[in-house]
Short mmCIF file of C-alpha atoms in Angstrom, two decimals:
data_model
loop_
_atom_site.label_atom_id
_atom_site.label_comp_id
_atom_site.label_asym_id
_atom_site.label_seq_id
_atom_site.Cartn_x
_atom_site.Cartn_y
_atom_site.Cartn_z
CA MET A 334 11.20 36.44 -15.87
CA THR A 335 10.41 40.07 -16.67
CA ALA A 336 12.33 43.28 -16.25
CA GLU A 337 11.19 45.86 -13.77
CA PRO A 338 8.61 48.21 -15.29
CA THR A 339 10.32 51.15 -17.01
CA THR A 340 9.08 54.42 -18.47
CA ARG A 341 6.98 53.78 -21.57
CA PRO A 342 8.31 55.46 -24.69
CA ALA A 343 6.26 58.16 -26.38
CA ARG A 344 3.83 57.01 -29.07
CA LYS A 345 5.95 58.65 -31.73
CA ASP A 346 8.76 56.26 -30.79
CA TRP A 347 6.70 53.08 -31.06
CA PRO A 348 7.79 50.59 -33.71
CA ARG A 349 5.75 49.96 -36.87
CA GLN A 350 4.18 46.53 -36.34
CA LEU A 351 4.55 43.83 -38.98
CA ARG A 352 1.42 42.90 -40.92
CA LEU A 353 1.33 39.65 -42.99
CA PRO A 354 -1.39 37.89 -45.00
CA GLY A 355 -4.01 36.24 -42.78
CA GLN A 356 -3.05 38.24 -39.70
CA ALA A 357 -6.06 39.46 -37.68
CA ALA A 358 -4.50 42.45 -35.95
CA ALA A 359 -1.29 44.08 -34.77
CA PRO A 360 -2.09 46.30 -31.77
CA GLU A 361 0.09 49.39 -31.53
CA GLY A 362 2.49 49.72 -28.66
CA PRO A 363 6.10 50.03 -27.59
CA VAL A 364 7.03 46.37 -28.22
CA ASP A 365 8.09 45.22 -31.68
CA MET A 366 6.22 41.87 -32.10
CA TYR A 367 7.45 41.07 -35.58
CA MET A 368 8.77 37.62 -34.66
CA MET A 369 5.44 36.63 -33.10
CA TYR A 370 3.57 37.61 -36.25
CA LEU A 371 6.12 35.93 -38.50
CA MET A 372 5.65 32.65 -36.63
CA HIS A 373 1.87 33.00 -36.74
CA HIS A 374 2.06 33.46 -40.53
CA ALA A 375 4.07 30.25 -40.86
CA PHE A 376 1.68 28.26 -38.65
CA ARG A 377 -1.36 29.39 -40.69
CA ARG A 378 0.44 28.68 -43.97
CA ASP A 379 1.44 25.16 -42.91
CA LEU A 380 -1.96 24.02 -41.68
CA ALA A 381 -3.64 25.43 -44.77
CA ALA A 382 -1.14 23.54 -46.93
CA PHE A 383 -1.56 20.24 -45.12
CA ALA A 384 -5.37 20.50 -45.15
CA ALA A 385 -5.30 21.21 -48.88
CA VAL A 386 -2.89 18.50 -49.97
CA VAL A 387 -4.02 15.49 -47.95
CA PRO A 388 -7.29 14.81 -49.87
CA HIS A 389 -5.35 14.82 -53.14
CA THR A 390 -2.34 12.67 -52.15
CA PRO A 391 -2.76 9.08 -53.45
CA VAL A 392 -3.05 6.62 -50.65
CA GLU A 393 -0.51 4.30 -52.30
CA ASP A 394 2.24 6.90 -52.55
CA THR A 395 3.80 6.08 -49.19
CA ALA A 396 7.05 7.95 -50.04
CA THR A 397 5.10 11.19 -50.31
CA TRP A 398 3.18 10.45 -47.15
CA GLN A 399 6.50 9.92 -45.35
CA ALA A 400 7.71 13.28 -46.71
CA LEU A 401 4.56 14.90 -45.37
CA ALA A 402 4.99 13.20 -41.99
CA ASP A 403 8.59 14.44 -41.80
CA ARG A 404 7.43 17.95 -42.81
CA TRP A 405 4.73 17.86 -40.17
CA ALA A 406 7.37 17.16 -37.51
CA LEU A 407 9.06 20.50 -38.29
CA PHE A 408 5.76 22.36 -38.00
CA ALA A 409 4.56 20.52 -34.86
CA GLU A 410 7.85 20.80 -32.98
CA THR A 411 8.08 24.49 -33.71
CA LEU A 412 4.48 25.15 -32.70
CA HIS A 413 4.92 23.11 -29.51
CA HIS A 414 8.06 25.10 -28.60
CA HIS A 415 6.22 28.35 -29.35
CA HIS A 416 3.18 27.49 -27.21
CA SER A 417 5.35 26.09 -24.39
CA GLY A 418 7.26 29.37 -24.30
CA GLU A 419 4.02 31.33 -24.09
CA ASP A 420 2.62 29.13 -21.30
CA THR A 421 5.91 29.11 -19.37
CA TRP A 422 7.14 32.66 -19.83
CA LEU A 423 4.73 35.08 -21.51
CA TRP A 424 1.28 34.51 -20.01
CA PRO A 425 2.49 34.19 -16.37
CA ALA A 426 4.53 37.42 -16.76
CA LEU A 427 1.52 39.29 -18.11
CA LEU A 428 -0.82 37.83 -15.50
CA GLU A 429 1.27 39.56 -12.81
CA ARG A 430 0.35 42.94 -14.27
CA ALA A 431 -3.11 42.38 -15.83
CA ASP A 432 -6.51 43.47 -14.52
CA ASP A 433 -9.39 41.04 -14.16
CA GLU A 434 -10.65 41.42 -17.71
CA GLU A 435 -7.14 41.03 -19.14
CA ARG A 436 -6.52 37.99 -16.95
CA ALA A 437 -9.52 36.28 -18.48
CA THR A 438 -8.03 36.82 -21.94
CA LEU A 439 -4.70 35.41 -20.90
CA LEU A 440 -6.18 32.36 -19.20
CA ALA A 441 -8.17 31.72 -22.38
CA MET A 442 -4.90 31.54 -24.28
CA GLU A 443 -3.73 28.60 -22.19
CA ALA A 444 -7.11 26.88 -22.49
CA GLU A 445 -7.04 27.24 -26.27
CA HIS A 446 -3.58 25.64 -26.40
CA GLU A 447 -5.08 22.61 -24.65
CA GLU A 448 -7.90 22.47 -27.21
CA ILE A 449 -5.49 22.51 -30.14
CA ASP A 450 -3.00 19.89 -28.88
CA PRO A 451 -5.19 16.78 -29.33
CA LEU A 452 -6.03 17.78 -32.91
CA LEU A 453 -2.34 18.15 -33.72
CA GLU A 454 -1.53 14.80 -32.12
CA ALA A 455 -4.32 13.09 -34.07
CA SER A 456 -3.02 14.65 -37.29
CA ALA A 457 0.52 13.45 -36.64
CA SER A 458 -0.76 9.93 -35.93
CA GLY A 459 -2.83 9.98 -39.15
CA LEU A 460 0.17 11.02 -41.26
CA ALA A 461 2.29 8.27 -39.72
CA ARG A 462 -0.40 5.69 -40.48
CA MET A 463 -0.61 6.90 -44.08
CA ALA A 464 3.15 6.57 -44.42
CA ALA A 465 2.82 3.03 -43.14
CA GLY A 466 0.29 2.12 -45.84
CA ALA A 467 -3.14 2.96 -44.41
CA GLY A 468 -6.06 3.38 -46.81
CA GLU A 469 -8.88 5.66 -47.90
CA ASP A 470 -10.69 5.70 -44.53
CA CYS A 471 -7.58 6.88 -42.73
CA ARG A 472 -6.97 9.60 -45.31
CA ALA A 473 -10.57 10.81 -44.98
CA ALA A 474 -10.30 10.95 -41.20
CA LEU A 475 -6.99 12.74 -41.42
CA ALA A 476 -8.47 15.34 -43.78
CA VAL A 477 -11.23 16.07 -41.27
CA ARG A 478 -8.75 16.39 -38.38
CA LEU A 479 -6.57 18.77 -40.32
CA VAL A 480 -9.43 21.08 -41.21
CA ALA A 481 -10.45 21.09 -37.52
CA ALA A 482 -6.85 21.84 -36.50
CA ARG A 483 -6.60 24.65 -39.07
CA GLU A 484 -9.82 26.25 -37.87
CA SER A 485 -9.01 25.84 -34.17
CA LEU A 486 -5.52 27.26 -34.50
CA GLY A 487 -6.82 30.05 -36.73
CA ARG A 488 -9.35 31.13 -34.09
CA HIS A 489 -6.64 31.05 -31.42
CA LEU A 490 -4.12 33.08 -33.40
CA ALA A 491 -6.77 35.70 -34.23
CA HIS A 492 -7.74 35.91 -30.55
CA GLU A 493 -4.13 36.24 -29.54
CA GLU A 494 -3.32 38.89 -32.13
CA THR A 495 -6.42 40.93 -31.37
CA ASP A 496 -6.68 40.69 -27.59
CA ALA A 497 -3.62 39.10 -25.98
CA MET A 498 -1.23 41.34 -27.88
CA ARG A 499 -3.28 44.37 -26.80
CA VAL A 500 -2.72 43.31 -23.20
CA LEU A 501 0.99 42.86 -23.87
CA GLN A 502 1.33 46.29 -25.44
CA ALA A 503 -0.52 47.85 -22.47
CA HIS A 504 1.91 46.45 -19.87
CA PHE A 505 5.24 45.71 -21.54
CA VAL A 506 8.03 47.79 -23.02
CA GLN A 507 10.71 46.40 -25.31
CA ALA A 508 13.04 45.48 -22.45
CA ASP A 509 10.36 43.19 -20.97
CA TRP A 510 9.93 41.33 -24.25
CA ASP A 511 13.67 41.09 -24.88
CA LEU A 512 14.13 39.39 -21.53
CA LEU A 513 11.30 36.97 -22.15
CA GLU A 514 12.73 36.05 -25.56
CA GLU A 515 15.71 34.58 -23.76
CA GLY A 516 13.34 31.94 -22.41
CA PHE A 517 11.77 31.32 -25.84
CA GLN A 518 15.24 30.76 -27.29
CA GLU A 519 16.20 28.06 -24.76
CA GLY A 520 17.08 24.83 -26.55
CA ILE A 521 17.33 26.47 -29.96
CA THR A 522 20.60 25.22 -31.47
CA PHE A 523 22.32 26.72 -34.51
CA GLY A 524 21.22 23.71 -36.54
CA ARG A 525 17.65 24.45 -35.54
CA VAL A 526 18.01 28.07 -36.62
CA VAL A 527 19.27 26.92 -40.01
CA ALA A 528 16.15 24.78 -40.41
CA LEU A 529 13.74 27.46 -39.14
CA VAL A 530 14.87 30.47 -41.16
CA PRO A 531 13.72 29.23 -44.58
CA TRP A 532 10.63 27.70 -42.99
CA ALA A 533 9.64 30.94 -41.30
CA LEU A 534 10.27 33.08 -44.37
CA SER A 535 8.55 30.81 -46.91
CA GLU A 536 5.72 32.67 -48.69
CA VAL A 537 6.37 35.91 -46.86
CA PRO A 538 5.60 38.69 -49.34
CA ALA A 539 8.72 40.03 -51.05
CA SER A 540 7.74 43.57 -50.03
CA ALA A 541 8.11 42.59 -46.35
CA MET A 542 11.55 40.94 -46.63
CA PRO A 543 13.77 44.07 -46.45
CA ASP A 544 12.01 45.20 -43.32
CA LEU A 545 12.34 41.74 -41.73
CA PHE A 546 16.04 41.47 -42.53
CA ALA A 547 16.61 44.94 -41.15
CA ARG A 548 15.27 43.62 -37.86
CA THR A 549 16.83 40.11 -37.80
CA GLY A 550 20.25 41.05 -39.12
CA GLY A 551 22.67 39.86 -41.76
CA ALA A 552 23.10 36.35 -40.38
CA HIS A 553 19.46 35.49 -41.05
CA ARG A 554 19.68 36.90 -44.54
CA LEU A 555 22.72 34.75 -45.31
CA ILE A 556 21.09 31.61 -43.90
CA TRP A 557 18.00 32.30 -45.99
CA ARG A 558 20.05 32.72 -49.15
CA LEU A 559 21.95 29.48 -48.53
CA THR A 560 18.98 27.36 -47.53
CA ARG A 561 15.88 28.57 -49.37
CA GLY A 562 16.53 26.52 -52.52
CA ARG A 563 16.90 23.23 -50.67
CA PHE A 564 13.87 24.01 -48.56
CA ALA A 565 11.80 24.79 -51.64
CA ARG A 566 12.80 21.50 -53.28
CA ARG A 567 11.73 19.56 -50.17
CA GLU A 568 8.46 21.48 -50.09
CA ALA A 569 7.80 20.58 -53.72
CA ARG A 570 8.34 16.88 -52.98
CA ALA A 571 6.13 16.81 -49.85
CA PHE A 572 3.29 18.92 -51.33
CA ARG A 573 3.58 17.60 -54.90
CA TYR A 574 -0.15 16.85 -55.07
CA ALA A 575 -1.30 20.24 -53.82
CA PRO A 576 -4.13 21.62 -55.93
CA ALA A 577 -3.34 24.62 -58.05
CA ALA A 578 -3.90 27.92 -56.30
#
């Protein structure tokens, strides 16, 4: 699902790539990958937050554990949709154009997804058990799994940002990416967008917000303004036992 190769724009016409805290790289090229890096920032932020709060959440506070389990569902469903889009649309499209060395990088992306999935499933199961009243042993096991998930996903995102995005920039132009994004957006309802906008923008540095809204448009800015307060209140309830920064 890619456009026919077109003339690559001159370097002077390439977009300025988004850089956010924790990001490993942002290879230069003709494709504006801001949405990819915004999602990566949110994934890193969430796993760091879960790994930090779980050891400090009292085992008997099942209401907070349920809030954490519900919050995990938003993260996990979004990550699953993101990885499924990459495996279904992005990597196969790039494999058609890549050389042997680049193909090895792209195949590693799919393998790393398979490594991460069991850790995420185990974490979801652990949160559900804690919400159902499990004890100290379950919380300790969950804490270990979350740290493993955070580290595994962190390695994968860094690899993707450093190497896979370099492959993408070498072979794609903006039209290729725009066409692929149609696949990534399949199944995304307006209600889902309303939930994802404040989630994606949470903890993004204020200095980056004008640039992001210039790219996403006025609708996203309006959704953010209308939903950020409610999202922040839910975050405060779910992560109420988070240690001070």
